Amino acid sequence: MKSESASYKAAGVDITAGYRAVELMKKHVARTMIPGVLEGIGGFGGLFELDMTGIQRPVLVSGTDGVGTKLKLAFLMDKHDTVGIDCVAMCVNDIVCCGAKPLFFLDYVAVGKNVPERVAQIVGGVAEGCVEAGCALVGGETAEMPGFYPEDEYDLAGFSAGVVDKSKILDKNTMQEGDVLIALPSSGVHSNGFSLVRKVFQVEKGGLDRRYADLSRTLGETLLTPTRIYVKPVLALLEAGVRIRSVSHITGGGFYENIPRSLAEGMTARIERSAVKVPPIFDIIAREGGIPERDMFNTFNMGVGMCLTVAAEDVDLALDSLADAGEDGAYALGEIVRGEGGIELC
């Protein structure tokens, strides 16, 4: 018997639309299947069999996050195929900071009205992020919540789990004076600081189609550029034998909050301001909003999506390995010195 409820539909929840959304997203989920997945979409739980080959003491590493108010731009532009990449990135980029390999991902989409085609676009982005991270999309949830969200809005969050051998967990306490900070470039604003971005540009009043001489695309397209996923380049460095002391994912709080989290006690990250390759969008935000440079570096990634601390002797190997992994824009950002902790941006 076909599952259908006219009463529930009258209350604002269309069960059949949910079924349609699942059918549309199946092709996206199929792209993410990797060895270890035991069951496809449609069950009550996602099953994943761990391959313990070469792992003596497995440690599971988890991460969860959302996309935040960047979603407001997706609503205004009616573009929903990239925010899923952001959602995956915010989780797996945290996981790889431990040296762990992400295994699987689950998403949660809460909508005011279930429009199957729109949900499929969102999940298509999630699937693309999973492919970039090398993990599987093993399940998720789409919740239709009329009266809680406006019909044309939604929220998006996710969860991921990875694994690392305990002996290979990156340990910041191995850090030494003279170690070098390596920057992995961001694609732009990524998924943090959008409450400030929205205030600066007053996006709810329009103007996302405006153009600036320094931007190759419209303001809205530039801001909606998805967060980069750094999993494969970082894992490639570990496989190449690069001595990575620590990794910092530059998210909300910028340099001043995130880099200190990856420093050993008694160590300071010394960064020359002139060494930071800042994309034009950040200069535009600072100028349009009258934002002091200190606040910019304490809110945004400023063009550095991830910061690696490596042994000084391994810098060339690290940069070569990153280039081989597609990260040819990586560069030396600064060095580790003895100090009271934190960063010196001078």
mmCIF file of C-alpha atoms in Angstrom:
data_model
loop_
_atom_site.group_PDB
_atom_site.id
_atom_site.type_symbol
_atom_site.label_atom_id
_atom_site.label_comp_id
_atom_site.label_asym_id
_atom_site.label_seq_id
_atom_site.Cartn_x
_atom_site.Cartn_y
_atom_site.Cartn_z
ATOM 1 C CA MET A 1 0.000 0.000 0.000
ATOM 2 C CA LYS A 2 1.388 3.427 -0.985
ATOM 3 C CA SER A 3 2.451 5.572 1.990
ATOM 4 C CA GLU A 4 0.478 8.815 1.899
ATOM 5 C CA SER A 5 -1.202 11.080 4.423
ATOM 6 C CA ALA A 6 -3.594 13.789 3.259
ATOM 7 C CA SER A 7 -3.984 15.027 6.841
ATOM 8 C CA TYR A 8 -0.242 15.437 7.338
ATOM 9 C CA LYS A 9 0.026 17.176 3.967
ATOM 10 C CA ALA A 10 -2.722 19.605 5.016
ATOM 11 C CA ALA A 11 -0.587 20.429 8.068
ATOM 12 C CA GLY A 12 2.325 21.304 5.791
ATOM 13 C CA VAL A 13 4.325 18.066 5.604
ATOM 14 C CA ASP A 14 4.281 16.250 2.253
ATOM 15 C CA ILE A 15 5.507 12.686 2.787
ATOM 16 C CA THR A 16 5.479 11.920 -0.921
ATOM 17 C CA ALA A 17 7.775 14.908 -1.588
ATOM 18 C CA GLY A 18 10.221 13.333 0.829
ATOM 19 C CA TYR A 19 10.161 10.084 -1.111
ATOM 20 C CA ARG A 20 10.709 12.000 -4.335
ATOM 21 C CA ALA A 21 13.698 13.810 -2.819
ATOM 22 C CA VAL A 22 15.245 10.474 -1.799
ATOM 23 C CA GLU A 23 14.849 9.140 -5.330
ATOM 24 C CA LEU A 24 16.501 12.228 -6.797
ATOM 25 C CA MET A 25 19.451 12.109 -4.404
ATOM 26 C CA LYS A 26 20.272 8.424 -4.916
ATOM 27 C CA LYS A 27 22.451 9.118 -7.957
ATOM 28 C CA HIS A 28 24.479 11.607 -5.917
ATOM 29 C CA VAL A 29 24.910 9.219 -3.003
ATOM 30 C CA ALA A 30 26.076 6.479 -5.379
ATOM 31 C CA ARG A 31 29.052 8.640 -6.402
ATOM 32 C CA THR A 32 30.431 8.515 -2.861
ATOM 33 C CA MET A 33 30.457 4.749 -2.340
ATOM 34 C CA ILE A 34 33.855 3.495 -1.217
ATOM 35 C CA PRO A 35 35.058 0.141 0.168
ATOM 36 C CA GLY A 36 33.597 -0.341 3.625
ATOM 37 C CA VAL A 37 30.033 0.750 2.912
ATOM 38 C CA LEU A 38 27.752 -2.215 3.648
ATOM 39 C CA GLU A 39 24.352 -0.766 2.889
ATOM 40 C CA GLY A 40 23.021 1.910 0.575
ATOM 41 C CA ILE A 41 20.550 4.676 1.268
ATOM 42 C CA GLY A 42 17.178 3.730 2.732
ATOM 43 C CA GLY A 43 18.029 1.900 5.949
ATOM 44 C CA PHE A 44 17.716 3.200 9.489
ATOM 45 C CA GLY A 45 21.474 3.433 10.001
ATOM 46 C CA GLY A 46 24.537 3.782 7.813
ATOM 47 C CA LEU A 47 26.797 0.741 8.027
ATOM 48 C CA PHE A 48 30.542 0.980 7.512
ATOM 49 C CA GLU A 49 33.067 -1.813 7.976
ATOM 50 C CA LEU A 50 36.462 -0.644 9.192
ATOM 51 C CA ASP A 51 39.516 -1.920 7.342
ATOM 52 C CA MET A 52 42.183 -2.309 10.021
ATOM 53 C CA THR A 53 44.994 -3.148 7.615
ATOM 54 C CA GLY A 54 48.144 -1.421 8.870
ATOM 55 C CA ILE A 55 46.374 0.061 11.885
ATOM 56 C CA GLN A 56 47.495 -1.296 15.253
ATOM 57 C CA ARG A 57 45.446 0.874 17.605
ATOM 58 C CA PRO A 58 42.546 2.514 15.757
ATOM 59 C CA VAL A 59 41.225 5.796 17.095
ATOM 60 C CA LEU A 60 37.974 7.216 15.761
ATOM 61 C CA VAL A 61 37.914 10.953 15.154
ATOM 62 C CA SER A 62 34.612 12.788 14.699
ATOM 63 C CA GLY A 63 33.554 16.222 13.539
ATOM 64 C CA THR A 64 30.261 18.049 13.163
ATOM 65 C CA ASP A 65 29.374 21.492 11.852
ATOM 66 C CA GLY A 66 26.989 23.469 9.680
ATOM 67 C CA VAL A 67 27.198 26.126 7.005
ATOM 68 C CA GLY A 68 25.950 29.047 9.081
ATOM 69 C CA THR A 69 24.476 32.231 7.687
ATOM 70 C CA LYS A 70 26.232 31.746 4.356
ATOM 71 C CA LEU A 71 23.009 29.905 3.568
ATOM 72 C CA LYS A 72 21.265 33.284 3.384
ATOM 73 C CA LEU A 73 23.223 34.010 0.206
ATOM 74 C CA ALA A 74 22.164 30.678 -1.274
ATOM 75 C CA PHE A 75 18.531 31.626 -0.597
ATOM 76 C CA LEU A 76 18.915 35.081 -2.120
ATOM 77 C CA MET A 77 20.684 33.731 -5.214
ATOM 78 C CA ASP A 78 18.530 30.600 -5.448
ATOM 79 C CA LYS A 79 21.713 28.557 -5.809
ATOM 80 C CA HIS A 80 21.850 25.423 -3.693
ATOM 81 C CA ASP A 81 24.390 23.083 -5.322
ATOM 82 C CA THR A 82 27.529 24.251 -3.483
ATOM 83 C CA VAL A 83 26.573 24.720 0.178
ATOM 84 C CA GLY A 84 26.747 20.952 0.670
ATOM 85 C CA ILE A 85 30.454 21.129 -0.165
ATOM 86 C CA ASP A 86 30.831 23.730 2.587
ATOM 87 C CA CYS A 87 29.071 21.444 5.054
ATOM 88 C CA VAL A 88 31.379 18.515 4.324
ATOM 89 C CA ALA A 89 34.468 20.716 4.329
ATOM 90 C CA MET A 90 33.775 22.164 7.749
ATOM 91 C CA CYS A 91 33.713 18.650 9.214
ATOM 92 C CA VAL A 92 36.413 16.746 7.332
ATOM 93 C CA ASN A 93 38.944 19.597 7.429
ATOM 94 C CA ASP A 94 38.741 19.413 11.230
ATOM 95 C CA ILE A 95 39.161 15.640 11.239
ATOM 96 C CA VAL A 96 42.307 15.654 9.098
ATOM 97 C CA CYS A 97 43.951 18.084 11.546
ATOM 98 C CA CYS A 98 44.568 15.018 13.731
ATOM 99 C CA GLY A 99 46.072 13.086 10.837
ATOM 100 C CA ALA A 100 42.890 11.039 10.478
ATOM 101 C CA LYS A 101 41.281 9.858 7.258
ATOM 102 C CA PRO A 102 37.544 10.647 7.026
ATOM 103 C CA LEU A 103 35.495 7.510 6.412
ATOM 104 C CA PHE A 104 31.878 8.552 6.161
ATOM 105 C CA PHE A 105 29.525 11.502 6.383
ATOM 106 C CA LEU A 106 25.872 12.081 7.280
ATOM 107 C CA ASP A 107 23.879 15.216 6.521
ATOM 108 C CA TYR A 108 20.858 16.854 8.137
ATOM 109 C CA VAL A 109 18.655 19.137 6.054
ATOM 110 C CA ALA A 110 15.760 20.934 7.771
ATOM 111 C CA VAL A 111 13.402 22.689 5.362
ATOM 112 C CA GLY A 112 10.334 24.872 5.604
ATOM 113 C CA LYS A 113 8.909 23.134 2.542
ATOM 114 C CA ASN A 114 10.290 20.022 0.903
ATOM 115 C CA VAL A 115 11.004 20.879 -2.700
ATOM 116 C CA PRO A 116 12.567 17.617 -3.954
ATOM 117 C CA GLU A 117 14.631 19.230 -6.700
ATOM 118 C CA ARG A 118 16.126 21.750 -4.286
ATOM 119 C CA VAL A 119 16.922 19.081 -1.683
ATOM 120 C CA ALA A 120 18.568 17.009 -4.409
ATOM 121 C CA GLN A 121 20.758 19.991 -5.344
ATOM 122 C CA ILE A 122 21.811 20.400 -1.714
ATOM 123 C CA VAL A 123 22.650 16.707 -1.353
ATOM 124 C CA GLY A 124 24.424 16.799 -4.709
ATOM 125 C CA GLY A 125 26.799 19.331 -3.175
ATOM 126 C CA VAL A 126 27.238 17.140 -0.113
ATOM 127 C CA ALA A 127 28.109 14.221 -2.398
ATOM 128 C CA GLU A 128 30.639 16.327 -4.290
ATOM 129 C CA GLY A 129 32.275 17.260 -0.979
ATOM 130 C CA CYS A 130 32.429 13.610 0.022
ATOM 131 C CA VAL A 131 34.069 12.686 -3.281
ATOM 132 C CA GLU A 132 36.660 15.440 -2.754
ATOM 133 C CA ALA A 133 37.316 14.152 0.771
ATOM 134 C CA GLY A 134 37.371 10.485 -0.239
ATOM 135 C CA CYS A 135 34.616 9.519 2.200
ATOM 136 C CA ALA A 136 31.181 7.972 1.786
ATOM 137 C CA LEU A 137 27.779 9.569 2.256
ATOM 138 C CA VAL A 138 26.132 6.754 4.208
ATOM 139 C CA GLY A 139 22.909 8.432 5.252
ATOM 140 C CA GLY A 140 21.177 11.553 6.430
ATOM 141 C CA GLU A 141 17.871 13.144 7.281
ATOM 142 C CA THR A 142 15.569 15.589 5.556
ATOM 143 C CA ALA A 143 13.092 17.135 7.984
ATOM 144 C CA GLU A 144 10.161 19.178 6.714
ATOM 145 C CA MET A 145 9.305 21.727 9.413
ATOM 146 C CA PRO A 146 6.492 24.057 8.318
ATOM 147 C CA GLY A 147 6.036 27.059 10.543
ATOM 148 C CA PHE A 148 9.564 26.701 11.889
ATOM 149 C CA TYR A 149 11.439 27.720 8.736
ATOM 150 C CA PRO A 150 10.076 29.912 5.929
ATOM 151 C CA GLU A 151 9.079 27.844 2.890
ATOM 152 C CA ASP A 152 12.059 28.988 0.826
ATOM 153 C CA GLU A 153 14.684 28.527 3.558
ATOM 154 C CA TYR A 154 16.482 25.628 5.207
ATOM 155 C CA ASP A 155 19.328 24.731 7.525
ATOM 156 C CA LEU A 156 22.127 22.306 6.765
ATOM 157 C CA ALA A 157 24.477 20.482 9.126
ATOM 158 C CA GLY A 158 26.600 17.366 9.002
ATOM 159 C CA PHE A 159 28.645 14.829 10.889
ATOM 160 C CA SER A 160 31.699 12.848 9.866
ATOM 161 C CA ALA A 161 33.880 10.144 11.384
ATOM 162 C CA GLY A 162 37.419 9.166 10.523
ATOM 163 C CA VAL A 163 40.142 6.880 11.785
ATOM 164 C CA VAL A 164 43.841 7.145 12.603
ATOM 165 C CA ASP A 165 46.358 4.815 14.198
ATOM 166 C CA LYS A 166 47.034 6.101 17.712
ATOM 167 C CA SER A 167 50.761 6.145 17.050
ATOM 168 C CA LYS A 168 50.210 8.460 14.065
ATOM 169 C CA ILE A 169 48.031 11.096 15.698
ATOM 170 C CA LEU A 170 49.681 14.454 15.064
ATOM 171 C CA ASP A 171 51.259 15.688 18.281
ATOM 172 C CA LYS A 172 51.894 19.417 18.601
ATOM 173 C CA ASN A 173 54.239 18.718 21.510
ATOM 174 C CA THR A 174 56.841 17.522 18.990
ATOM 175 C CA MET A 175 57.070 21.111 17.735
ATOM 176 C CA GLN A 176 60.493 22.726 17.756
ATOM 177 C CA GLU A 177 61.826 26.224 17.375
ATOM 178 C CA GLY A 178 62.600 26.831 13.717
ATOM 179 C CA ASP A 179 59.727 24.710 12.393
ATOM 180 C CA VAL A 180 58.024 26.321 9.419
ATOM 181 C CA LEU A 181 54.375 27.281 8.924
ATOM 182 C CA ILE A 182 52.990 26.401 5.501
ATOM 183 C CA ALA A 183 49.825 28.030 4.186
ATOM 184 C CA LEU A 184 47.285 26.190 2.068
ATOM 185 C CA PRO A 185 45.319 28.864 0.186
ATOM 186 C CA SER A 186 41.595 29.272 0.729
ATOM 187 C CA SER A 187 39.062 29.712 -2.055
ATOM 188 C CA GLY A 188 37.804 32.875 -0.390
ATOM 189 C CA VAL A 189 35.676 33.530 2.674
ATOM 190 C CA HIS A 190 34.802 29.823 3.072
ATOM 191 C CA SER A 191 32.003 29.401 5.658
ATOM 192 C CA ASN A 192 32.823 31.775 8.502
ATOM 193 C CA GLY A 193 32.217 35.425 9.194
ATOM 194 C CA PHE A 194 29.095 35.707 7.056
ATOM 195 C CA SER A 195 27.098 37.579 9.663
ATOM 196 C CA LEU A 196 29.675 40.354 9.283
ATOM 197 C CA VAL A 197 29.786 39.936 5.493
ATOM 198 C CA ARG A 198 26.011 40.282 5.281
ATOM 199 C CA LYS A 199 26.109 43.403 7.423
ATOM 200 C CA VAL A 200 28.901 45.009 5.398
ATOM 201 C CA PHE A 201 27.192 44.472 2.036
ATOM 202 C CA GLN A 202 23.597 44.597 3.338
ATOM 203 C CA VAL A 203 22.875 41.637 1.081
ATOM 204 C CA GLU A 204 19.237 41.321 2.103
ATOM 205 C CA LYS A 205 18.672 44.665 0.319
ATOM 206 C CA GLY A 206 20.193 43.338 -2.910
ATOM 207 C CA GLY A 207 23.458 44.048 -4.670
ATOM 208 C CA LEU A 208 24.841 40.524 -4.884
ATOM 209 C CA ASP A 209 25.070 41.008 -8.644
ATOM 210 C CA ARG A 210 27.396 44.009 -8.266
ATOM 211 C CA ARG A 211 30.889 43.789 -9.736
ATOM 212 C CA TYR A 212 34.258 44.993 -8.468
ATOM 213 C CA ALA A 213 37.317 45.546 -10.619
ATOM 214 C CA ASP A 214 39.364 43.096 -8.530
ATOM 215 C CA LEU A 215 36.817 40.256 -8.758
ATOM 216 C CA SER A 216 36.416 38.017 -11.798
ATOM 217 C CA ARG A 217 32.821 37.200 -10.838
ATOM 218 C CA THR A 218 29.916 38.978 -9.202
ATOM 219 C CA LEU A 219 30.030 39.668 -5.489
ATOM 220 C CA GLY A 220 27.461 36.974 -4.776
ATOM 221 C CA GLU A 221 29.245 34.334 -6.843
ATOM 222 C CA THR A 222 32.533 35.180 -5.156
ATOM 223 C CA LEU A 223 31.074 34.954 -1.658
ATOM 224 C CA LEU A 224 29.239 31.712 -2.398
ATOM 225 C CA THR A 225 32.421 29.969 -3.580
ATOM 226 C CA PRO A 226 32.536 26.707 -1.586
ATOM 227 C CA THR A 227 35.062 25.949 1.134
ATOM 228 C CA ARG A 228 38.124 24.063 -0.037
ATOM 229 C CA ILE A 229 38.636 20.515 1.206
ATOM 230 C CA TYR A 230 42.224 19.755 2.242
ATOM 231 C CA VAL A 231 41.972 16.088 3.193
ATOM 232 C CA LYS A 232 43.793 14.504 0.269
ATOM 233 C CA PRO A 233 46.765 16.947 0.215
ATOM 234 C CA VAL A 234 47.355 16.591 3.965
ATOM 235 C CA LEU A 235 47.141 12.797 3.833
ATOM 236 C CA ALA A 236 49.527 12.847 0.863
ATOM 237 C CA LEU A 237 52.088 14.705 2.983
ATOM 238 C CA LEU A 238 51.824 12.099 5.723
ATOM 239 C CA GLU A 239 52.280 9.300 3.201
ATOM 240 C CA ALA A 240 55.345 11.084 1.822
ATOM 241 C CA GLY A 241 56.915 11.048 5.275
ATOM 242 C CA VAL A 242 56.754 14.790 5.915
ATOM 243 C CA ARG A 243 57.104 15.484 9.636
ATOM 244 C CA ILE A 244 53.954 17.456 10.298
ATOM 245 C CA ARG A 245 53.934 18.792 13.844
ATOM 246 C CA SER A 246 50.390 20.124 13.775
ATOM 247 C CA VAL A 247 47.599 21.346 11.511
ATOM 248 C CA SER A 248 45.241 24.263 12.025
ATOM 249 C CA HIS A 249 41.959 24.661 10.135
ATOM 250 C CA ILE A 250 41.402 28.424 9.860
ATOM 251 C CA THR A 251 37.720 28.969 10.558
ATOM 252 C CA GLY A 252 35.766 31.428 12.729
ATOM 253 C CA GLY A 253 38.185 33.443 14.854
ATOM 254 C CA GLY A 254 40.716 33.600 12.036
ATOM 255 C CA PHE A 255 44.460 33.467 12.680
ATOM 256 C CA TYR A 256 44.308 34.647 16.275
ATOM 257 C CA GLU A 257 41.967 31.924 17.500
ATOM 258 C CA ASN A 258 42.866 28.918 15.385
ATOM 259 C CA ILE A 259 46.638 28.903 14.952
ATOM 260 C CA PRO A 260 47.344 29.043 18.728
ATOM 261 C CA ARG A 261 45.276 25.861 19.168
ATOM 262 C CA SER A 262 47.918 23.987 17.163
ATOM 263 C CA LEU A 263 50.956 25.315 19.063
ATOM 264 C CA ALA A 264 52.970 23.548 21.737
ATOM 265 C CA GLU A 265 53.318 25.245 25.094
ATOM 266 C CA GLY A 266 56.048 27.898 25.049
ATOM 267 C CA MET A 267 55.929 28.265 21.261
ATOM 268 C CA THR A 268 54.756 31.221 19.180
ATOM 269 C CA ALA A 269 53.893 31.437 15.499
ATOM 270 C CA ARG A 270 55.743 34.382 13.949
ATOM 271 C CA ILE A 271 54.124 35.491 10.695
ATOM 272 C CA GLU A 272 55.205 38.361 8.477
ATOM 273 C CA ARG A 273 52.090 40.261 7.428
ATOM 274 C CA SER A 274 53.617 40.828 3.999
ATOM 275 C CA ALA A 275 53.934 37.069 3.527
ATOM 276 C CA VAL A 276 50.177 36.520 3.718
ATOM 277 C CA LYS A 277 48.653 36.297 0.236
ATOM 278 C CA VAL A 278 45.300 37.972 0.798
ATOM 279 C CA PRO A 279 42.657 37.571 -1.951
ATOM 280 C CA PRO A 280 40.910 40.766 -3.151
ATOM 281 C CA ILE A 281 37.549 39.880 -1.559
ATOM 282 C CA PHE A 282 39.005 40.476 1.906
ATOM 283 C CA ASP A 283 40.371 43.879 0.936
ATOM 284 C CA ILE A 284 36.925 44.769 -0.382
ATOM 285 C CA ILE A 285 35.227 43.621 2.834
ATOM 286 C CA ALA A 286 37.649 45.642 4.956
ATOM 287 C CA ARG A 287 37.250 48.749 2.808
ATOM 288 C CA GLU A 288 33.463 48.596 2.458
ATOM 289 C CA GLY A 289 32.961 47.861 6.149
ATOM 290 C CA GLY A 290 35.697 50.070 7.569
ATOM 291 C CA ILE A 291 37.018 47.012 9.432
ATOM 292 C CA PRO A 292 40.438 47.246 11.146
ATOM 293 C CA GLU A 293 43.067 44.783 9.988
ATOM 294 C CA ARG A 294 43.263 43.169 13.447
ATOM 295 C CA ASP A 295 39.545 42.392 13.282
ATOM 296 C CA MET A 296 39.881 41.000 9.759
ATOM 297 C CA PHE A 297 42.567 38.550 10.869
ATOM 298 C CA ASN A 298 40.477 37.670 13.932
ATOM 299 C CA THR A 299 37.337 36.929 11.899
ATOM 300 C CA PHE A 300 38.284 35.588 8.465
ATOM 301 C CA ASN A 301 40.840 33.142 7.054
ATOM 302 C CA MET A 302 42.390 35.985 4.981
ATOM 303 C CA GLY A 303 43.334 33.579 2.206
ATOM 304 C CA VAL A 304 44.790 30.817 4.374
ATOM 305 C CA GLY A 305 42.356 27.926 4.691
ATOM 306 C CA MET A 306 44.730 25.624 6.522
ATOM 307 C CA CYS A 307 48.077 26.124 8.233
ATOM 308 C CA LEU A 308 50.578 23.275 8.612
ATOM 309 C CA THR A 309 53.587 23.293 10.903
ATOM 310 C CA VAL A 310 56.381 21.104 9.534
ATOM 311 C CA ALA A 311 60.003 20.396 10.384
ATOM 312 C CA ALA A 312 62.271 22.965 8.724
ATOM 313 C CA GLU A 313 64.217 20.214 6.938
ATOM 314 C CA ASP A 314 60.993 18.931 5.327
ATOM 315 C CA VAL A 315 59.729 22.177 3.822
ATOM 316 C CA ASP A 316 60.870 21.451 0.252
ATOM 317 C CA LEU A 317 59.501 17.907 0.418
ATOM 318 C CA ALA A 318 56.237 19.261 1.787
ATOM 319 C CA LEU A 319 55.821 21.861 -0.942
ATOM 320 C CA ASP A 320 56.727 19.345 -3.670
ATOM 321 C CA SER A 321 54.315 16.763 -2.262
ATOM 322 C CA LEU A 322 51.555 19.349 -2.006
ATOM 323 C CA ALA A 323 52.136 20.383 -5.614
ATOM 324 C CA ASP A 324 51.912 16.736 -6.685
ATOM 325 C CA ALA A 325 48.602 16.526 -4.802
ATOM 326 C CA GLY A 326 47.239 19.577 -6.621
ATOM 327 C CA GLU A 327 48.166 22.177 -3.972
ATOM 328 C CA ASP A 328 50.674 24.122 -6.063
ATOM 329 C CA GLY A 329 49.687 27.387 -4.365
ATOM 330 C CA ALA A 330 51.042 26.390 -0.953
ATOM 331 C CA TYR A 331 53.764 28.630 0.476
ATOM 332 C CA ALA A 332 55.863 29.265 3.585
ATOM 333 C CA LEU A 333 53.913 31.555 5.910
ATOM 334 C CA GLY A 334 56.170 31.964 8.939
ATOM 335 C CA GLU A 335 58.144 30.130 11.582
ATOM 336 C CA ILE A 336 57.939 28.816 15.120
ATOM 337 C CA VAL A 337 59.847 30.708 17.805
ATOM 338 C CA ARG A 338 59.954 30.421 21.561
ATOM 339 C CA GLY A 339 57.511 32.680 23.289
ATOM 340 C CA GLU A 340 54.435 32.944 25.420
ATOM 341 C CA GLY A 341 52.172 31.341 22.815
ATOM 342 C CA GLY A 342 49.763 32.792 20.303
ATOM 343 C CA ILE A 343 50.857 34.483 17.144
ATOM 344 C CA GLU A 344 53.009 37.445 16.224
ATOM 345 C CA LEU A 345 51.679 39.065 13.082
ATOM 346 C CA CYS A 346 54.273 41.673 12.279
#
